[in-house]
Coordinates of C-alpha atoms in Angstrom, one line a residue:
X1 CA -6.5 11.1 -25.5
X2 CA -2.9 11.4 -26.8
X3 CA -0.8 14.2 -28.1
X4 CA 1.6 11.7 -29.7
X5 CA 1.2 8.8 -32.0
X6 CA -0.2 5.7 -30.3
X7 CA 2.4 3.5 -28.6
X8 CA 2.6 -0.3 -29.1
X9 CA 1.9 -2.0 -25.7
X10 CA 5.3 -3.7 -25.4
X11 CA 8.3 -3.1 -23.3
X12 CA 11.7 -2.1 -24.5
X13 CA 13.7 -5.2 -25.5
X14 CA 17.3 -5.9 -24.8
X15 CA 18.4 -4.3 -28.1
X16 CA 16.9 -0.9 -27.2
X17 CA 17.6 -0.6 -23.5
X18 CA 20.9 1.2 -23.9
X19 CA 19.5 3.8 -26.2
X20 CA 16.6 4.3 -23.8
X21 CA 18.9 5.9 -21.3
X22 CA 21.5 7.5 -23.5
X23 CA 24.5 6.3 -25.5
X24 CA 26.8 6.5 -22.5
X25 CA 24.4 4.6 -20.2
X26 CA 27.0 1.9 -19.5
X27 CA 29.3 4.5 -18.0
X28 CA 26.9 6.9 -16.6
X29 CA 23.5 5.3 -16.1
X30 CA 20.7 7.7 -15.6
X31 CA 19.2 7.7 -12.1
X32 CA 15.5 7.6 -11.2
X33 CA 13.2 8.0 -8.2
X34 CA 9.5 7.3 -7.9
X35 CA 7.4 9.3 -5.4
X36 CA 4.0 7.8 -4.6
X37 CA 0.9 9.7 -3.5
X38 CA -2.2 7.7 -2.5
X39 CA -3.3 4.1 -1.8
X40 CA -1.7 0.7 -1.7
X41 CA -2.7 0.2 -5.4
X42 CA -0.5 3.2 -6.2
X43 CA 2.3 1.8 -4.1
X44 CA 2.3 -1.4 -6.1
X45 CA 2.0 0.5 -9.4
X46 CA 5.1 2.5 -8.4
X47 CA 6.9 -0.8 -8.0
X48 CA 6.0 -1.6 -11.6
X49 CA 7.2 1.8 -12.7
X50 CA 10.6 1.2 -11.0
X51 CA 10.8 -2.3 -12.5
X52 CA 10.3 -1.0 -16.0
X53 CA 12.9 1.8 -15.5
X54 CA 15.5 -0.6 -14.3
X55 CA 14.8 -3.0 -17.2
X56 CA 15.4 0.0 -19.5
X57 CA 18.8 0.6 -17.9
X58 CA 18.1 3.3 -15.3
X59 CA 19.4 2.9 -11.7
X60 CA 17.7 4.0 -8.6
X61 CA 19.0 7.2 -7.0
X62 CA 20.7 7.0 -3.6
X63 CA 18.6 7.7 -0.5
X64 CA 20.5 11.0 -0.2
X65 CA 19.7 12.0 -3.7
X66 CA 16.1 11.0 -3.4
X67 CA 15.8 13.2 -0.3
X68 CA 17.1 16.1 -2.3
X69 CA 15.1 15.2 -5.5
X70 CA 18.5 14.9 -7.2
X71 CA 17.6 12.3 -9.8
X72 CA 17.8 12.3 -13.6
X73 CA 14.2 11.1 -13.8
X74 CA 11.6 11.9 -11.1
X75 CA 8.3 10.1 -11.5
X76 CA 5.3 11.2 -9.4
X77 CA 2.5 8.6 -9.1
X78 CA -0.6 10.5 -8.3
X79 CA -3.9 10.0 -6.5
X80 CA -7.2 11.7 -7.3
X81 CA -9.4 10.5 -4.5
X82 CA -9.1 13.6 -2.2
X83 CA -9.2 17.3 -3.0
X84 CA -5.8 17.9 -1.7
X85 CA -4.3 15.4 -4.1
X86 CA -4.0 18.1 -6.8
X87 CA -2.5 20.4 -4.2
X88 CA 0.1 17.8 -3.3
X89 CA 1.0 17.2 -7.0
X90 CA 1.4 20.8 -7.9
X91 CA 3.3 21.5 -4.7
X92 CA 5.7 18.8 -5.6
X93 CA 6.0 20.0 -9.2
X94 CA 6.7 23.5 -7.9
X95 CA 9.6 22.3 -5.9
X96 CA 11.0 20.3 -8.8
X97 CA 10.9 23.2 -11.2
X98 CA 13.8 25.0 -9.5
X99 CA 15.8 21.8 -9.2
X100 CA 15.3 21.0 -12.9
X101 CA 16.6 24.4 -13.8
X102 CA 19.9 23.5 -12.3
X103 CA 20.1 19.9 -13.6
X104 CA 20.5 19.7 -17.4
X105 CA 18.7 16.7 -18.8
X106 CA 16.5 16.1 -15.8
X107 CA 13.1 14.8 -16.7
X108 CA 9.8 14.8 -14.7
X109 CA 7.0 12.3 -15.4
X110 CA 3.5 12.3 -13.8
X111 CA 1.4 9.2 -13.8
X112 CA -1.5 7.7 -11.9
X113 CA -5.1 8.6 -11.2
X114 CA -4.7 12.4 -11.4
X115 CA -2.8 12.1 -14.6
X116 CA -5.6 10.0 -16.0
X117 CA -8.1 12.6 -15.0
X118 CA -6.3 15.9 -15.8
X119 CA -4.3 14.8 -18.8
X120 CA -2.9 17.7 -20.8
X121 CA -3.9 20.2 -18.1
X122 CA -0.9 19.1 -16.1
X123 CA 1.6 20.3 -18.8
X124 CA -0.4 23.4 -19.3
X125 CA -0.1 24.3 -15.6
X126 CA 3.4 23.0 -15.2
X127 CA 5.2 23.2 -18.6
X128 CA 8.4 21.8 -17.1
X129 CA 6.8 18.4 -16.9
X130 CA 8.2 16.1 -19.7
X131 CA 5.8 13.1 -19.6
X132 CA 2.2 12.5 -18.5
X133 CA 0.8 8.9 -18.6
X134 CA -2.3 7.3 -17.2
X135 CA -3.4 4.3 -15.1
X136 CA -4.1 2.2 -18.2
X137 CA -0.7 2.4 -19.9
X138 CA 2.0 2.1 -17.2
X139 CA 4.1 0.2 -19.7
X140 CA 4.6 3.3 -21.9
X141 CA 6.7 5.2 -19.3
X142 CA 10.3 4.3 -20.6
X143 CA 9.3 4.9 -24.2
X144 CA 7.7 8.2 -23.4
X145 CA 10.7 9.4 -21.5
X146 CA 13.0 8.6 -24.4
X147 CA 10.6 10.2 -26.9
X148 CA 10.5 13.4 -24.8
X149 CA 14.3 13.5 -24.7
X150 CA 14.6 13.0 -28.4
X151 CA 11.8 15.4 -29.4
X152 CA 12.6 17.9 -26.7
X153 CA 8.9 18.3 -26.1
X154 CA 6.4 17.1 -23.5
X155 CA 4.7 13.7 -24.2
X156 CA 1.1 13.2 -23.0
X157 CA -0.4 9.7 -23.6
X158 CA -3.5 8.6 -21.8
X159 CA -5.1 5.3 -22.8
X160 CA -8.9 4.9 -22.3
X161 CA -8.8 1.2 -21.4
X162 CA -6.3 -1.2 -19.9
X163 CA -3.4 -1.9 -22.3
X164 CA -1.4 -4.4 -20.3
X165 CA -2.4 -6.0 -17.0
X166 CA 0.1 -4.3 -14.5
X167 CA 1.1 -7.6 -12.9
X168 CA 2.6 -8.8 -16.1
X169 CA 5.1 -5.9 -16.0
X170 CA 8.6 -6.0 -14.4
X171 CA 8.5 -5.1 -10.7
X172 CA 11.1 -3.6 -8.4
X173 CA 9.7 -4.4 -5.0
X174 CA 10.5 -2.2 -2.0
X175 CA 10.5 -5.1 0.4
X176 CA 12.0 -8.5 0.4
X177 CA 9.9 -9.9 3.2
X178 CA 6.4 -8.6 2.2
X179 CA 4.8 -8.1 -1.2
X180 CA 1.7 -6.7 -2.9
X181 CA -0.2 -8.9 -5.3
X182 CA -3.0 -7.5 -7.4
X183 CA -5.9 -9.8 -7.9
X184 CA -8.0 -7.4 -9.9
X185 CA -8.1 -3.8 -11.2
X186 CA -10.9 -1.4 -11.6
X187 CA -14.3 -1.3 -9.9
X188 CA -17.9 -2.0 -10.8
X189 CA -19.5 0.0 -8.0
X190 CA -21.0 3.5 -8.6
X191 CA -20.4 5.3 -5.2
X192 CA -21.4 8.9 -5.8
X193 CA -18.3 10.3 -4.0
X194 CA -15.7 8.2 -5.8
X195 CA -13.9 8.9 -9.1
X196 CA -11.9 5.7 -9.1
X197 CA -14.2 3.6 -11.4
X198 CA -13.9 6.4 -14.0
X199 CA -10.1 6.4 -13.7
X200 CA -9.4 2.7 -13.2
X201 CA -12.2 1.3 -15.4
X202 CA -14.5 -1.6 -14.8
X203 CA -13.3 -4.5 -12.7
X204 CA -10.9 -6.9 -14.4
X205 CA -10.1 -10.1 -12.6
X206 CA -6.8 -12.0 -13.0
X207 CA -6.9 -15.8 -13.4
X208 CA -6.4 -17.6 -10.1
X209 CA -3.5 -19.6 -11.5
X210 CA -1.6 -16.3 -12.3
X211 CA -2.2 -14.9 -8.8
X212 CA -1.1 -18.1 -7.0
X213 CA 2.0 -18.4 -9.3
X214 CA 3.0 -14.8 -8.5
X215 CA 2.5 -15.5 -4.8
X216 CA 4.7 -18.6 -5.1
X217 CA 7.4 -16.6 -6.9
X218 CA 7.4 -14.0 -4.1
X219 CA 7.8 -16.7 -1.5
X220 CA 10.6 -18.4 -3.5
X221 CA 12.3 -15.0 -3.5
X222 CA 12.2 -14.8 0.3
X223 CA 8.8 -13.1 1.1
X224 CA 6.8 -14.5 4.0
X225 CA 3.9 -12.0 3.9
X226 CA 1.6 -11.2 0.9
X227 CA -1.2 -8.7 0.7
X228 CA -3.9 -9.3 -2.0
X229 CA -5.0 -6.0 -3.6
X230 CA -8.1 -5.0 -5.3
X231 CA -10.6 -2.0 -5.3
X232 CA -13.1 -4.6 -4.0
X233 CA -11.2 -7.8 -3.3
X234 CA -14.1 -9.8 -2.2
X235 CA -16.0 -9.3 -5.5
X236 CA -13.1 -11.1 -7.1
X237 CA -14.4 -13.8 -9.5
X238 CA -17.4 -11.9 -10.8
X239 CA -15.7 -11.6 -14.2
X240 CA -15.4 -15.3 -14.7
X241 CA -18.6 -16.2 -12.9
X242 CA -17.5 -17.6 -9.6
X243 CA -18.8 -15.6 -6.6
X244 CA -17.0 -17.9 -4.2
X245 CA -13.6 -17.3 -5.8
X246 CA -12.2 -15.0 -3.2
X247 CA -12.7 -17.5 -0.3
X248 CA -11.2 -20.2 -2.5
X249 CA -8.3 -18.0 -3.2
X250 CA -7.6 -17.4 0.5
X251 CA -7.7 -21.1 1.2
X252 CA -5.4 -21.8 -1.8
X253 CA -2.9 -19.3 -0.3
X254 CA -3.0 -21.3 2.9
X255 CA -1.6 -24.2 1.0
X256 CA 1.5 -22.4 -0.2
X257 CA 4.5 -23.7 1.6
X258 CA 6.6 -21.0 3.3
X259 CA 3.9 -18.3 3.1
X260 CA 3.3 -17.2 6.8
X261 CA 1.1 -14.2 6.5
X262 CA -1.7 -13.4 4.1
X263 CA -3.6 -10.0 4.2
X264 CA -6.0 -8.4 1.8
X265 CA -7.5 -4.9 1.1
X266 CA -10.0 -3.6 0.7
X267 CA -13.3 -5.5 0.8
X268 CA -16.8 -4.0 0.3
X269 CA -19.4 -4.7 3.0
X270 CA -22.2 -5.4 0.4
X271 CA -20.3 -8.3 -1.1
X272 CA -18.7 -9.6 2.1
X273 CA -20.0 -13.2 2.7
X274 CA -19.8 -15.8 5.4
X275 CA -17.6 -18.1 3.3
X276 CA -14.9 -15.4 3.4
X277 CA -15.2 -15.2 7.2
X278 CA -14.9 -19.0 7.4
X279 CA -11.9 -19.0 5.0
X280 CA -10.2 -16.4 7.2
X281 CA -10.8 -18.2 10.4
X282 CA -9.9 -21.7 9.1
X283 CA -6.8 -20.7 7.1
X284 CA -3.9 -20.4 9.6
X285 CA -1.8 -18.0 7.5
X286 CA -4.6 -15.6 6.8
X287 CA -4.1 -12.9 9.5
X288 CA -6.8 -11.8 12.0
X289 CA -7.1 -8.4 10.5
X290 CA -9.9 -6.8 8.4
X291 CA -10.2 -3.3 6.8
X292 CA -13.9 -2.8 6.3
X293 CA -14.9 0.6 4.9
X294 CA -18.0 2.0 6.7
X295 CA -18.1 5.5 5.0
X296 CA -21.2 6.5 7.1
X297 CA -23.3 5.1 9.8
X298 CA -26.5 6.8 8.5
X299 CA -28.6 4.6 6.3
X300 CA -29.9 7.7 4.6
X301 CA -26.4 8.9 3.7
X302 CA -25.3 5.4 2.7
X303 CA -28.2 5.4 0.2
X304 CA -27.2 8.8 -1.1
X305 CA -23.6 7.5 -1.4
X306 CA -25.0 4.4 -3.4
X307 CA -23.4 2.1 -0.8
X308 CA -25.5 -1.0 -1.2
X309 CA -25.6 -2.0 2.5
X310 CA -27.0 -0.5 5.7
X311 CA -25.6 0.0 9.2
X312 CA -27.1 -3.1 10.7
X313 CA -25.7 -5.3 8.0
X314 CA -22.3 -3.7 8.6
X315 CA -22.5 -4.3 12.3
X316 CA -23.6 -7.9 11.7
X317 CA -20.5 -8.6 9.6
X318 CA -18.3 -7.3 12.4
X319 CA -20.1 -9.5 14.9
X320 CA -19.6 -12.6 12.8
X321 CA -16.0 -11.8 12.2
X322 CA -15.3 -11.4 15.9
X323 CA -17.3 -14.6 16.7
X324 CA -15.0 -16.5 14.3
X325 CA -11.8 -14.6 15.2
X326 CA -12.1 -13.0 18.7
X327 CA -8.7 -11.3 18.4
X328 CA -9.3 -9.7 15.0
X329 CA -8.3 -6.1 14.6
X330 CA -10.8 -4.2 12.4
X331 CA -10.1 -0.8 10.8
X332 CA -12.3 1.4 8.6
X333 CA -12.7 4.4 6.4
X334 CA -15.3 7.1 7.2
X335 CA -16.4 10.3 5.3
X336 CA -17.6 13.2 7.4
X337 CA -19.7 16.0 5.9
X338 CA -21.2 14.2 2.9
X339 CA -23.7 16.5 1.1
X340 CA -27.0 16.7 3.0
X341 CA -25.6 15.1 6.1
X342 CA -27.6 16.3 9.1
X343 CA -26.7 16.3 12.8
X344 CA -29.0 13.2 13.1
X345 CA -27.1 11.5 10.3
X346 CA -23.8 12.3 12.0
X347 CA -25.1 11.0 15.3
X348 CA -25.8 7.7 13.6
X349 CA -22.2 7.5 12.4
X350 CA -21.0 8.2 16.0
X351 CA -23.3 5.4 17.2
X352 CA -22.0 2.8 14.7
X353 CA -18.4 3.8 15.4
X354 CA -19.0 3.3 19.2
X355 CA -20.5 -0.1 18.5
X356 CA -17.9 -1.2 16.0
X357 CA -14.8 -0.8 18.3
X358 CA -12.4 -0.1 15.5
X359 CA -8.8 -0.4 16.3
X360 CA -8.2 2.6 14.0
X361 CA -10.0 4.5 11.4
X362 CA -9.1 6.7 8.4
X363 CA -11.4 9.7 8.8
X364 CA -11.8 12.1 5.9
X365 CA -13.6 15.4 5.5
X366 CA -15.8 15.2 2.4
X367 CA -14.4 17.2 -0.6
X368 CA -16.2 17.4 -3.9
X369 CA -14.4 15.6 -6.8
X370 CA -15.3 17.0 -10.2
X371 CA -16.9 14.3 -12.3
X372 CA -18.6 12.6 -9.4
X373 CA -22.4 12.8 -8.8
X374 CA -21.8 14.0 -5.2
X375 CA -20.0 17.1 -6.5
X376 CA -23.2 18.5 -7.9
X377 CA -25.5 17.5 -5.1
X378 CA -27.4 20.2 -3.2
X379 CA -26.7 20.9 0.5
X380 CA -22.9 21.0 0.4
X381 CA -22.0 21.6 4.0
X382 CA -20.0 24.6 5.3
X383 CA -16.4 23.8 6.0
X384 CA -16.8 24.9 9.7
X385 CA -19.6 22.3 10.2
X386 CA -17.6 19.5 8.6
X387 CA -14.5 20.4 10.6
X388 CA -16.4 20.4 13.9
X389 CA -17.9 17.0 13.2
X390 CA -14.6 15.6 12.1
X391 CA -13.0 16.7 15.4
X392 CA -15.8 15.1 17.4
X393 CA -15.5 11.8 15.5
X394 CA -11.7 11.8 15.7
X395 CA -11.9 12.3 19.5
X396 CA -14.3 9.4 19.8
X397 CA -12.2 7.1 17.7
X398 CA -9.0 8.1 19.5
X399 CA -10.7 7.1 22.8
X400 CA -11.9 3.8 21.3
X401 CA -8.5 3.1 19.7
X402 CA -6.7 3.7 23.1
X403 CA -9.2 1.4 24.9
X404 CA -8.7 -1.4 22.3
X405 CA -4.9 -1.0 22.3
X406 CA -4.8 -1.1 26.2
X407 CA -6.4 -4.6 25.9
X408 CA -3.1 -5.7 24.3
X409 CA -1.0 -4.8 27.3
X410 CA 0.5 -8.0 28.8
X411 CA 0.0 -10.1 25.7
X412 CA 2.8 -11.9 24.0
X413 CA 3.1 -11.3 20.3
X414 CA 5.1 -12.5 17.4
X415 CA 6.2 -9.4 15.5
X416 CA 7.6 -9.3 11.9
X417 CA 10.5 -6.9 12.0
X418 CA 10.1 -4.0 9.5
X419 CA 12.6 -2.2 7.5
X420 CA 12.6 1.5 8.6
X421 CA 11.6 2.7 12.0
X422 CA 9.4 4.9 14.0
X423 CA 10.2 8.6 14.4
X424 CA 11.7 8.0 17.9
X425 CA 13.3 4.6 17.4
X426 CA 16.7 6.0 16.7
X427 CA 16.8 7.8 20.1
X428 CA 15.2 5.0 22.1
X429 CA 17.2 2.1 20.3
X430 CA 13.9 0.5 19.5
X431 CA 13.0 -1.3 16.3
X432 CA 9.5 -1.6 14.8
X433 CA 7.3 -4.3 13.2
X434 CA 3.8 -5.6 12.7
X435 CA 1.9 -8.1 14.9
X436 CA -0.3 -10.7 13.3
X437 CA -3.3 -8.3 13.5
X438 CA -1.2 -5.6 11.8
X439 CA -0.8 -3.4 14.8
X440 CA 2.4 -1.4 14.8
X441 CA 4.7 -2.5 17.6
X442 CA 7.9 -0.7 18.7
X443 CA 10.2 -3.0 20.8
X444 CA 13.5 -2.8 22.5
X445 CA 16.3 -5.3 22.3
X446 CA 16.5 -5.4 26.1
X447 CA 14.1 -4.7 28.9
X448 CA 14.4 -1.3 30.7
X449 CA 12.2 1.1 32.6
X450 CA 11.8 3.5 29.7
X451 CA 11.5 0.7 27.1
X452 CA 14.7 1.9 25.5
X453 CA 18.4 1.5 26.0
X454 CA 20.9 4.4 26.8
X455 CA 23.6 4.9 24.2
X456 CA 26.5 3.6 26.4
X457 CA 24.5 0.4 27.1
X458 CA 23.3 -0.3 23.5
X459 CA 23.6 -4.0 22.7
X460 CA 25.7 -3.3 19.6
X461 CA 27.5 0.0 20.2
X462 CA 28.4 1.9 17.0
X463 CA 25.7 0.2 14.9
X464 CA 22.5 2.0 14.3
X465 CA 20.0 -0.8 14.0
X466 CA 17.2 1.5 12.8
X467 CA 19.1 2.2 9.6
X468 CA 20.4 0.2 6.6
X469 CA 23.9 -1.3 7.1
X470 CA 26.6 1.2 6.4
X471 CA 29.2 -1.4 5.5
X472 CA 29.8 -5.2 5.3
X473 CA 30.9 -5.1 9.0
X474 CA 27.4 -4.7 10.2
X475 CA 26.6 -7.6 12.5
X476 CA 23.3 -8.2 10.8
X477 CA 25.2 -9.3 7.7
X478 CA 27.5 -11.8 9.4
X479 CA 27.4 -15.4 8.4
X480 CA 26.3 -16.1 12.0
X481 CA 24.2 -13.3 13.3
X482 CA 24.6 -12.6 17.0
X483 CA 21.8 -13.9 19.3
X484 CA 19.1 -11.5 20.1
X485 CA 19.8 -9.3 17.0
X486 CA 16.9 -9.2 14.5
X487 CA 17.1 -8.3 10.9
X488 CA 14.2 -7.0 8.8
X489 CA 12.2 -10.0 7.8
X490 CA 12.9 -12.0 11.0
X491 CA 10.3 -12.3 13.7
X492 CA 10.7 -11.6 17.4
X493 CA 8.6 -12.6 20.4
X494 CA 7.8 -9.7 22.7
X495 CA 5.4 -8.7 25.5
X496 CA 3.3 -5.5 25.3
X497 CA 4.1 -3.2 28.2
X498 CA 2.4 0.0 27.0
X499 CA -0.2 1.1 24.5
X500 CA -1.2 4.2 22.6
X501 CA -4.1 4.6 20.1
X502 CA -1.9 4.0 17.1
X503 CA 1.0 1.8 18.3
X504 CA 2.1 -0.6 21.0
X505 CA 5.4 -0.6 23.1
X506 CA 6.9 -4.0 23.8
X507 CA 10.0 -5.6 25.3
X508 CA 11.5 -9.1 25.1
X509 CA 9.1 -11.8 26.4
X510 CA 12.1 -13.7 27.8
X511 CA 14.0 -12.1 30.6
X512 CA 17.2 -13.6 29.2
X513 CA 16.9 -11.4 26.1
X514 CA 15.1 -11.0 22.8
X515 CA 13.9 -14.2 21.2
X516 CA 14.5 -14.0 17.4
X517 CA 13.3 -16.5 14.8
X518 CA 15.5 -16.4 11.8
X519 CA 13.5 -16.5 8.5
X520 CA 14.2 -16.8 4.8
X521 CA 13.0 -13.2 4.6
X522 CA 15.8 -12.1 6.9
X523 CA 18.3 -14.1 4.8
X524 CA 16.9 -12.4 1.7
X525 CA 17.3 -8.9 3.3
X526 CA 20.9 -9.7 4.3
X527 CA 21.7 -10.9 0.7
X528 CA 20.2 -7.8 -0.8
X529 CA 22.2 -5.5 1.6
X530 CA 25.4 -7.3 0.9
X531 CA 24.9 -6.9 -2.8
X532 CA 24.1 -3.2 -2.3
X533 CA 27.4 -2.8 -0.5
X534 CA 29.4 -4.8 -3.1
X535 CA 29.7 -8.0 -1.1
X536 CA 27.9 -10.4 -3.4
X537 CA 25.0 -10.9 -5.8
X538 CA 21.4 -10.4 -4.7
X539 CA 19.6 -13.7 -5.5
X540 CA 16.3 -12.5 -4.2
X541 CA 15.1 -10.2 -7.0
X542 CA 11.3 -9.8 -7.3
X543 CA 11.5 -8.4 -10.8
X544 CA 10.1 -11.3 -12.8
X545 CA 6.7 -10.8 -14.2
X546 CA 4.0 -13.3 -13.0
X547 CA 3.5 -16.2 -15.3
X548 CA 0.1 -17.1 -16.7
X549 CA -1.8 -20.1 -15.4
X550 CA -5.1 -21.9 -15.6
X551 CA -8.3 -20.8 -13.8
X552 CA -8.2 -23.3 -10.9
X553 CA -8.5 -22.9 -7.2
X554 CA -8.7 -26.6 -6.3
X555 CA -5.1 -27.4 -6.4
X556 CA -3.3 -28.1 -3.1
X557 CA -0.2 -26.3 -4.3
X558 CA 1.4 -24.8 -7.3
X559 CA 4.8 -26.2 -6.7
X560 CA 6.4 -27.4 -9.9

């Protein structure tokens, strides 16, 4: 569907970038911000949107302006999986309406799954929106923004099939130490509760050479962690006829020099095979972490959901994963209150969750999505019943999560230091990061009884280590960083001293102080922050589209 003439699927070239953001772009470049609603796929799509806008001459709004929605262009990347997705979108648009009224020339664009689904309805409900584009034509965003400005009219363009593979688009990555890499888009499954296949289309697999080349480019730019993305990552290869391709891809990632951590999300239990488990266990840089969506523990409900596995198969996969990787952390997704779910069905879900010992779970109350088979099924459950079951399952998982987390107390972990912090880190002088199994770890720079450090005893008084550097005098940007002072992207060795269902508290493993391992990622972060503060050029851009390559998984490396 399109209310405009079809767009060519090309990006603006160098000759058109200045006009894309106005004739005075060199003096007053227009600012942008991208707000993401939804899954990891949307997060990565937002990085592509940001990359295209920067290529077209826009500059990212400051953090203060982003917090106030004070940008010349605000892009909302939407999700359509849950019922409240639409509420979130229109809530955001309602807030932006008043801001736009006070900012001449401000533009609002809506993309992603809900845009693909609702199309022109978005402009009908929120006429102050300037651009609506879908999941299949991300590349159209800069052109549509300029066309809306020129025509002074909303532009709605929704492609019915993929126009340009997103990974070929410019990318402005949020992190210098970790990156998303899409290995496929779309989904071939027909789960009755899910609208994603309708919005994202059938599965399209990238060639292995392209994927590995993008991973290598990320590593060369400073990243040490990569997450492989797909609606069903372990079905990768079906398009070119190699059902063992995903295991081969994991092993190939293990041969990339400098890549320390490989993760992937999300697999499907029906297609999860033992060769993938073996590849995980035998490839040192593939992390002992698995997100395995259960959805329901009832075989009857799984059948109604068109989930082509049963509870015993699911539990068998978990048993084999833990036999190969005893320390693996396993997480899941569960839907409560699917149409027709009885108390007996729900009891089966409770049984499987008890047996599975998930470290954490994303638990959702079923909500009908128009356009899915489940939305028209009989026996839609009352809200009160769904809420009560949700609370029971949540309480069970909280107990299990706490038990599993408590097993980590006393363990020594290597934690990759994250950018950003926990809600209380500023007050406690703690930093945060992820362990190998992806558990969130908050850690102090010194040991103390409350696992924090009082203000007057902070290791680096006057410097808030939970925030980005305020100036070039920040010790994290020094040519020689003080001992015991980690930067985002560095790793630290800590001992877990306390646990909660959703995080761990740790302190230095060495009584003499925090042991920090400097990494290329930490160096890349420092270079980026120096460039941001006017102290040099950032040589660690992740904005280059991935090159093409042959379909081959047998190469020991892609170094050239």
